mmCIF file of N, CA and C in Angstrom:
data_model
loop_
_atom_site.group_PDB
_atom_site.id
_atom_site.type_symbol
_atom_site.label_atom_id
_atom_site.label_comp_id
_atom_site.label_asym_id
_atom_site.label_seq_id
_atom_site.Cartn_x
_atom_site.Cartn_y
_atom_site.Cartn_z
ATOM 1 N N PHE A 24 0.909 -4.168 -1.227
ATOM 2 C CA PHE A 24 -0.488 -3.261 -0.881
ATOM 3 C C PHE A 24 -1.505 -2.784 -2.287
ATOM 4 N N VAL A 25 -2.764 -3.226 -2.276
ATOM 5 C CA VAL A 25 -3.606 -3.192 -3.345
ATOM 6 C C VAL A 25 -4.680 -2.928 -2.464
ATOM 7 N N SER A 26 -5.185 -1.427 -2.936
ATOM 8 C CA SER A 26 -6.791 -1.840 -2.500
ATOM 9 C C SER A 26 -7.601 -1.747 -3.818
ATOM 10 N N ALA A 27 -9.003 -2.109 -3.397
ATOM 11 C CA ALA A 27 -10.112 -1.929 -4.429
ATOM 12 C C ALA A 27 -10.568 -0.808 -4.822
ATOM 13 N N VAL A 28 -11.202 -0.882 -5.984
ATOM 14 C CA VAL A 28 -11.767 0.467 -6.685
ATOM 15 C C VAL A 28 -13.053 0.749 -5.070
ATOM 16 N N SER A 29 -12.938 2.184 -5.186
ATOM 17 C CA SER A 29 -13.750 2.850 -4.245
ATOM 18 C C SER A 29 -13.447 2.266 -2.845
ATOM 19 N N ALA A 30 -12.650 2.409 -2.424
ATOM 20 C CA ALA A 30 -12.214 1.478 -1.085
ATOM 21 C C ALA A 30 -12.049 2.463 -0.061
ATOM 22 N N LYS A 31 -12.186 2.520 1.003
ATOM 23 C CA LYS A 31 -12.247 3.665 2.181
ATOM 24 C C LYS A 31 -11.329 3.027 3.339
ATOM 25 N N ILE A 32 -10.449 3.817 3.968
ATOM 26 C CA ILE A 32 -9.788 3.439 5.211
ATOM 27 C C ILE A 32 -10.256 4.243 5.948
ATOM 28 N N VAL A 33 -11.200 3.759 7.019
ATOM 29 C CA VAL A 33 -11.711 4.364 8.452
ATOM 30 C C VAL A 33 -10.742 4.538 9.486
ATOM 31 N N LEU A 34 -10.850 5.370 9.892
ATOM 32 C CA LEU A 34 -9.742 6.039 11.053
ATOM 33 C C LEU A 34 -10.651 5.422 12.638
ATOM 34 N N GLN A 35 -10.954 5.184 13.574
ATOM 35 C CA GLN A 35 -11.369 5.436 14.542
ATOM 36 C C GLN A 35 -10.449 5.169 15.869
ATOM 37 N N ASN A 36 -11.343 5.370 17.032
ATOM 38 C CA ASN A 36 -10.780 5.988 18.333
ATOM 39 C C ASN A 36 -9.667 7.060 18.482
ATOM 40 N N GLY A 37 -9.650 7.971 17.576
ATOM 41 C CA GLY A 37 -9.134 9.072 17.522
ATOM 42 C C GLY A 37 -8.161 9.245 16.876
ATOM 43 N N ALA A 38 -7.820 7.773 15.907
ATOM 44 C CA ALA A 38 -6.477 7.743 15.287
ATOM 45 C C ALA A 38 -6.468 9.173 13.942
ATOM 46 N N ASN A 39 -5.412 9.587 14.016
ATOM 47 C CA ASN A 39 -5.013 10.739 12.958
ATOM 48 C C ASN A 39 -4.136 10.130 12.151
ATOM 49 N N ALA A 40 -4.562 10.562 10.542
ATOM 50 C CA ALA A 40 -3.951 10.117 9.492
ATOM 51 C C ALA A 40 -2.456 10.631 9.396
ATOM 52 N N ARG A 41 -1.847 11.722 10.128
ATOM 53 C CA ARG A 41 -0.570 11.887 10.287
ATOM 54 C C ARG A 41 -0.029 10.790 11.004
ATOM 55 N N ASN A 42 -0.231 10.303 12.029
ATOM 56 C CA ASN A 42 0.133 8.881 12.658
ATOM 57 C C ASN A 42 0.541 7.791 12.032
ATOM 58 N N ILE A 43 -0.384 7.735 10.799
ATOM 59 C CA ILE A 43 -0.157 6.500 10.525
ATOM 60 C C ILE A 43 0.498 5.916 9.178
ATOM 61 N N PHE A 44 1.438 4.995 9.278
ATOM 62 C CA PHE A 44 2.232 4.695 8.505
ATOM 63 C C PHE A 44 2.510 3.179 7.654
ATOM 64 N N TRP A 45 1.832 3.036 6.385
ATOM 65 C CA TRP A 45 2.270 1.827 5.511
ATOM 66 C C TRP A 45 3.501 1.901 4.891
ATOM 67 N N GLN A 46 3.921 0.530 5.314
ATOM 68 C CA GLN A 46 5.371 0.326 4.810
ATOM 69 C C GLN A 46 5.062 -0.760 3.972
ATOM 70 N N VAL A 47 5.434 -0.473 2.339
ATOM 71 C CA VAL A 47 4.888 -1.531 1.316
ATOM 72 C C VAL A 47 6.214 -1.915 0.621
ATOM 73 N N GLY A 48 6.584 -3.515 0.897
ATOM 74 C CA GLY A 48 7.535 -3.821 0.480
ATOM 75 C C GLY A 48 8.081 -3.875 -1.057
ATOM 76 N N SER A 49 7.163 -3.801 -1.874
ATOM 77 C CA SER A 49 7.495 -3.356 -3.083
ATOM 78 C C SER A 49 6.816 -2.333 -3.677
ATOM 79 N N SER A 50 6.050 -2.370 -4.209
ATOM 80 C CA SER A 50 4.565 -1.146 -4.792
ATOM 81 C C SER A 50 3.014 -1.676 -4.272
ATOM 82 N N GLY A 51 2.454 -0.213 -4.416
ATOM 83 C CA GLY A 51 1.240 -0.027 -3.926
ATOM 84 C C GLY A 51 0.484 0.513 -4.790
ATOM 85 N N THR A 52 -0.979 0.162 -4.588
ATOM 86 C CA THR A 52 -1.688 0.719 -5.538
ATOM 87 C C THR A 52 -3.277 1.220 -4.602
ATOM 88 N N ILE A 53 -3.270 2.347 -4.690
ATOM 89 C CA ILE A 53 -4.659 2.907 -4.367
ATOM 90 C C ILE A 53 -5.743 2.933 -5.282
ATOM 91 N N GLY A 54 -6.686 2.148 -5.414
ATOM 92 C CA GLY A 54 -7.730 2.040 -6.165
ATOM 93 C C GLY A 54 -8.535 3.070 -6.516
ATOM 94 N N ALA A 55 -8.907 3.392 -7.847
ATOM 95 C CA ALA A 55 -9.766 4.212 -8.277
ATOM 96 C C ALA A 55 -11.191 4.899 -7.452
ATOM 97 N N TYR A 56 -11.408 5.899 -7.552
ATOM 98 C CA TYR A 56 -11.904 6.484 -6.128
ATOM 99 C C TYR A 56 -12.297 5.928 -4.898
ATOM 100 N N SER A 57 -10.938 5.636 -4.579
ATOM 101 C CA SER A 57 -10.602 5.045 -3.354
ATOM 102 C C SER A 57 -10.180 6.336 -2.138
ATOM 103 N N THR A 58 -10.576 6.176 -1.273
ATOM 104 C CA THR A 58 -9.688 7.150 0.281
ATOM 105 C C THR A 58 -8.743 6.644 1.040
ATOM 106 N N PHE A 59 -7.827 6.994 1.019
ATOM 107 C CA PHE A 59 -6.668 6.351 1.726
ATOM 108 C C PHE A 59 -6.117 7.685 2.903
ATOM 109 N N GLU A 60 -5.876 7.018 3.831
ATOM 110 C CA GLU A 60 -5.900 7.785 5.240
ATOM 111 C C GLU A 60 -4.024 7.309 5.953
ATOM 112 N N GLY A 61 -2.920 8.103 5.807
ATOM 113 C CA GLY A 61 -1.917 8.188 6.424
ATOM 114 C C GLY A 61 -0.721 7.905 5.153
ATOM 115 N N THR A 62 0.628 7.714 5.424
ATOM 116 C CA THR A 62 1.663 8.061 4.454
ATOM 117 C C THR A 62 1.796 6.690 4.110
ATOM 118 N N MET A 63 2.025 6.333 2.738
ATOM 119 C CA MET A 63 2.522 5.191 2.162
ATOM 120 C C MET A 63 3.713 5.047 1.628
ATOM 121 N N MET A 64 4.571 4.300 2.188
ATOM 122 C CA MET A 64 6.193 4.296 1.505
ATOM 123 C C MET A 64 6.300 2.816 0.785
ATOM 124 N N ALA A 65 6.617 2.783 0.083
ATOM 125 C CA ALA A 65 7.261 2.021 -1.200
ATOM 126 C C ALA A 65 8.476 1.974 -1.355
ATOM 127 N N HIS A 66 8.973 0.888 -1.417
ATOM 128 C CA HIS A 66 10.269 0.366 -2.017
ATOM 129 C C HIS A 66 10.407 0.843 -3.708
ATOM 130 N N ALA A 67 9.063 0.172 -4.421
ATOM 131 C CA ALA A 67 9.342 0.733 -5.601
ATOM 132 C C ALA A 67 8.200 2.015 -5.643
ATOM 133 N N SER A 68 7.148 1.532 -6.713
ATOM 134 C CA SER A 68 6.422 2.904 -6.993
ATOM 135 C C SER A 68 5.249 2.482 -5.978
ATOM 136 N N ILE A 69 4.318 3.683 -6.666
ATOM 137 C CA ILE A 69 3.019 4.105 -5.663
ATOM 138 C C ILE A 69 2.286 4.431 -6.881
ATOM 139 N N THR A 70 1.171 3.853 -7.256
ATOM 140 C CA THR A 70 0.383 4.184 -7.907
ATOM 141 C C THR A 70 -1.366 4.716 -7.440
ATOM 142 N N LEU A 71 -2.343 5.818 -8.125
ATOM 143 C CA LEU A 71 -3.183 6.092 -7.705
ATOM 144 C C LEU A 71 -4.202 5.951 -8.706
ATOM 145 N N GLY A 72 -5.053 5.667 -8.648
ATOM 146 C CA GLY A 72 -6.389 5.162 -9.655
ATOM 147 C C GLY A 72 -7.169 6.660 -9.716
ATOM 148 N N ALA A 73 -7.300 6.908 -10.681
ATOM 149 C CA ALA A 73 -8.507 7.693 -11.160
ATOM 150 C C ALA A 73 -9.293 8.576 -9.913
ATOM 151 N N GLY A 74 -9.054 9.510 -9.785
ATOM 152 C CA GLY A 74 -10.235 9.947 -8.654
ATOM 153 C C GLY A 74 -9.961 9.552 -7.333
ATOM 154 N N ALA A 75 -8.795 8.581 -6.839
ATOM 155 C CA ALA A 75 -8.290 8.602 -5.768
ATOM 156 C C ALA A 75 -8.105 9.459 -4.916
ATOM 157 N N VAL A 76 -8.487 9.935 -3.524
ATOM 158 C CA VAL A 76 -7.894 11.004 -2.569
ATOM 159 C C VAL A 76 -7.184 10.068 -1.249
ATOM 160 N N VAL A 77 -6.115 11.263 -1.225
ATOM 161 C CA VAL A 77 -5.140 10.542 -0.158
ATOM 162 C C VAL A 77 -5.412 11.780 0.797
ATOM 163 N N ASN A 78 -5.484 11.331 2.408
ATOM 164 C CA ASN A 78 -5.288 12.085 3.625
ATOM 165 C C ASN A 78 -4.085 11.841 3.973
ATOM 166 N N GLY A 79 -2.523 12.198 3.585
ATOM 167 C CA GLY A 79 -1.554 11.999 3.853
ATOM 168 C C GLY A 79 -0.449 12.410 3.193
ATOM 169 N N ARG A 80 0.622 11.452 2.654
ATOM 170 C CA ARG A 80 1.336 11.687 1.572
ATOM 171 C C ARG A 80 1.646 10.142 1.094
ATOM 172 N N VAL A 81 1.983 10.000 -0.220
ATOM 173 C CA VAL A 81 2.672 8.831 -0.858
ATOM 174 C C VAL A 81 4.319 8.886 -1.274
ATOM 175 N N LEU A 82 5.182 8.155 -1.070
ATOM 176 C CA LEU A 82 6.608 7.988 -1.379
ATOM 177 C C LEU A 82 6.826 6.690 -1.926
ATOM 178 N N ALA A 83 7.867 6.909 -2.567
ATOM 179 C CA ALA A 83 8.032 5.818 -3.525
ATOM 180 C C ALA A 83 9.756 5.921 -3.258
ATOM 181 N N ARG A 84 10.689 5.113 -3.374
ATOM 182 C CA ARG A 84 11.901 5.029 -2.915
ATOM 183 C C ARG A 84 12.545 5.149 -4.344
ATOM 184 N N THR A 85 12.448 4.166 -5.234
ATOM 185 C CA THR A 85 13.531 3.764 -6.456
ATOM 186 C C THR A 85 12.712 3.885 -7.640
ATOM 187 N N ALA A 86 10.943 4.340 -7.676
ATOM 188 C CA ALA A 86 10.575 4.582 -8.690
ATOM 189 C C ALA A 86 9.406 5.497 -8.910
ATOM 190 N N ALA A 87 8.528 5.827 -9.816
ATOM 191 C CA ALA A 87 7.550 7.047 -9.929
ATOM 192 C C ALA A 87 6.153 6.810 -8.929
ATOM 193 N N VAL A 88 5.500 7.650 -8.589
ATOM 194 C CA VAL A 88 4.425 8.112 -7.726
ATOM 195 C C VAL A 88 3.541 8.277 -9.256
ATOM 196 N N THR A 89 2.850 7.534 -9.259
ATOM 197 C CA THR A 89 1.841 7.844 -10.724
ATOM 198 C C THR A 89 0.151 7.964 -10.145
ATOM 199 N N MET A 90 -0.060 9.315 -10.716
ATOM 200 C CA MET A 90 -1.158 10.096 -10.403
ATOM 201 C C MET A 90 -2.099 10.568 -11.358
ATOM 202 N N ILE A 91 -3.709 10.208 -11.515
ATOM 203 C CA ILE A 91 -4.633 10.525 -12.417
ATOM 204 C C ILE A 91 -5.727 11.281 -11.818
ATOM 205 N N SER A 92 -5.873 12.412 -11.855
ATOM 206 C CA SER A 92 -6.971 13.143 -11.441
ATOM 207 C C SER A 92 -7.015 12.913 -9.807
ATOM 208 N N ASN A 93 -5.888 13.159 -9.252
ATOM 209 C CA ASN A 93 -5.967 12.696 -7.692
ATOM 210 C C ASN A 93 -6.095 14.248 -6.844
ATOM 211 N N ASN A 94 -6.244 14.091 -5.715
ATOM 212 C CA ASN A 94 -6.248 15.141 -4.441
ATOM 213 C C ASN A 94 -5.513 14.527 -3.545
ATOM 214 N N ILE A 95 -4.335 15.027 -2.814
ATOM 215 C CA ILE A 95 -3.316 14.833 -2.103
ATOM 216 C C ILE A 95 -3.789 16.210 -1.275
ATOM 217 N N THR A 96 -3.742 15.200 0.324
ATOM 218 C CA THR A 96 -4.033 16.851 1.567
ATOM 219 C C THR A 96 -3.428 15.978 2.824
ATOM 220 N N ARG A 97 -2.185 17.359 2.926
ATOM 221 C CA ARG A 97 -1.408 17.048 4.284
ATOM 222 C C ARG A 97 -2.431 17.082 5.215
ATOM 223 N N PRO A 98 -2.253 15.743 6.152
ATOM 224 C CA PRO A 98 -3.051 15.645 7.463
ATOM 225 C C PRO A 98 -3.014 16.978 8.204
ATOM 226 N N MET A 99 -3.854 17.179 9.130
ATOM 227 C CA MET A 99 -3.840 18.526 10.137
ATOM 228 C C MET A 99 -3.295 18.370 11.189
ATOM 229 N N PRO A 100 -2.761 18.776 12.191
ATOM 230 C CA PRO A 100 -2.395 18.385 13.704
ATOM 231 C C PRO A 100 -3.856 18.286 14.419
ATOM 232 N N GLN A 101 -3.964 17.623 15.269
ATOM 233 C CA GLN A 101 -5.481 17.335 16.228
ATOM 234 C C GLN A 101 -5.070 18.240 17.347
ATOM 235 N N GLY A 102 -6.196 19.226 18.096
ATOM 236 C CA GLY A 102 -6.230 19.533 19.589
ATOM 237 C C GLY A 102 -5.029 20.184 19.806
ATOM 238 N N ASN A 103 -4.258 20.683 20.789
ATOM 239 C CA ASN A 103 -3.243 21.535 20.835
ATOM 240 C C ASN A 103 -1.899 21.274 20.231
ATOM 241 N N ASP A 104 -1.675 20.809 19.386
ATOM 242 C CA ASP A 104 -0.355 20.381 18.892
ATOM 243 C C ASP A 104 0.010 21.403 18.592
ATOM 244 N N SER A 105 1.208 22.196 18.825
ATOM 245 C CA SER A 105 1.673 23.410 17.927
ATOM 246 C C SER A 105 2.411 23.077 16.954
ATOM 247 N N MET A 106 2.853 22.062 16.156
ATOM 248 C CA MET A 106 3.493 21.992 15.067
ATOM 249 C C MET A 106 3.060 22.981 13.975
ATOM 250 N N ASP A 107 3.880 23.575 13.260
ATOM 251 C CA ASP A 107 3.108 24.759 12.168
ATOM 252 C C ASP A 107 3.227 24.050 10.554
ATOM 253 N N TRP A 108 1.908 24.027 10.269
ATOM 254 C CA TRP A 108 1.349 23.416 9.475
ATOM 255 C C TRP A 108 1.136 24.538 7.989
ATOM 256 N N HIS A 109 2.153 25.053 7.184
ATOM 257 C CA HIS A 109 1.695 25.982 6.013
ATOM 258 C C HIS A 109 2.007 25.043 5.284
ATOM 259 N N VAL A 110 2.384 23.927 4.491
ATOM 260 C CA VAL A 110 2.528 23.523 3.886
ATOM 261 C C VAL A 110 1.186 23.134 2.757
ATOM 262 N N PRO A 111 1.010 23.590 1.333
ATOM 263 C CA PRO A 111 -0.219 23.404 1.058
ATOM 264 C C PRO A 111 -0.627 22.374 0.743
ATOM 265 N N SER A 112 -1.954 21.936 0.013
ATOM 266 C CA SER A 112 -2.129 20.459 -0.251
ATOM 267 C C SER A 112 -1.407 20.428 -1.644
ATOM 268 N N HIS A 113 -1.583 19.354 -2.633
ATOM 269 C CA HIS A 113 -1.123 19.014 -3.365
ATOM 270 C C HIS A 113 -1.616 18.132 -4.646
ATOM 271 N N SER A 114 -1.732 18.095 -5.465
ATOM 272 C CA SER A 114 -1.891 17.174 -7.021
ATOM 273 C C SER A 114 -0.741 17.198 -7.721
ATOM 274 N N SER A 115 0.156 16.382 -7.200
ATOM 275 C CA SER A 115 1.425 16.339 -7.807
ATOM 276 C C SER A 115 2.176 15.075 -7.625
ATOM 277 N N HIS A 116 3.550 14.611 -7.793
ATOM 278 C CA HIS A 116 3.832 13.529 -7.542
ATOM 279 C C HIS A 116 5.463 13.463 -6.599
ATOM 280 N N ALA A 117 5.458 12.681 -5.883
ATOM 281 C CA ALA A 117 6.736 13.092 -5.209
ATOM 282 C C ALA A 117 7.491 11.685 -4.949
ATOM 283 N N VAL A 118 8.805 11.857 -5.132
ATOM 284 C CA VAL A 118 9.784 10.603 -5.026
ATOM 285 C C VAL A 118 10.725 10.882 -3.906
ATOM 286 N N TRP A 119 10.846 9.721 -3.105
ATOM 287 C CA TRP A 119 11.350 9.833 -1.776
ATOM 288 C C TRP A 119 12.836 8.908 -2.076
ATOM 289 N N ASN A 120 14.125 9.859 -1.611
ATOM 290 C CA ASN A 120 15.295 9.556 -1.852
ATOM 291 C C ASN A 120 15.743 9.084 -0.580
#
């Protein structure tokens, strides 16, 4: 998965980023200044270009998640969803094991 610079994922018809999962066979790249929706799960690595924004999660199984001045926000539930969402947004990295 590779997105262009300034690309934007647009969710329609009531779709919620917390219900969107992108499974990547090797590595994924979200282009600089792009807006990404959902959870990207890559077998190897994930790279976020400078200024890319993620409404979701980025999880890399065997390598690093590389970030350059990015903002990642955990998607919020919709409507009457009773799930407890007290986890703050992060500007860091994660490795999926």
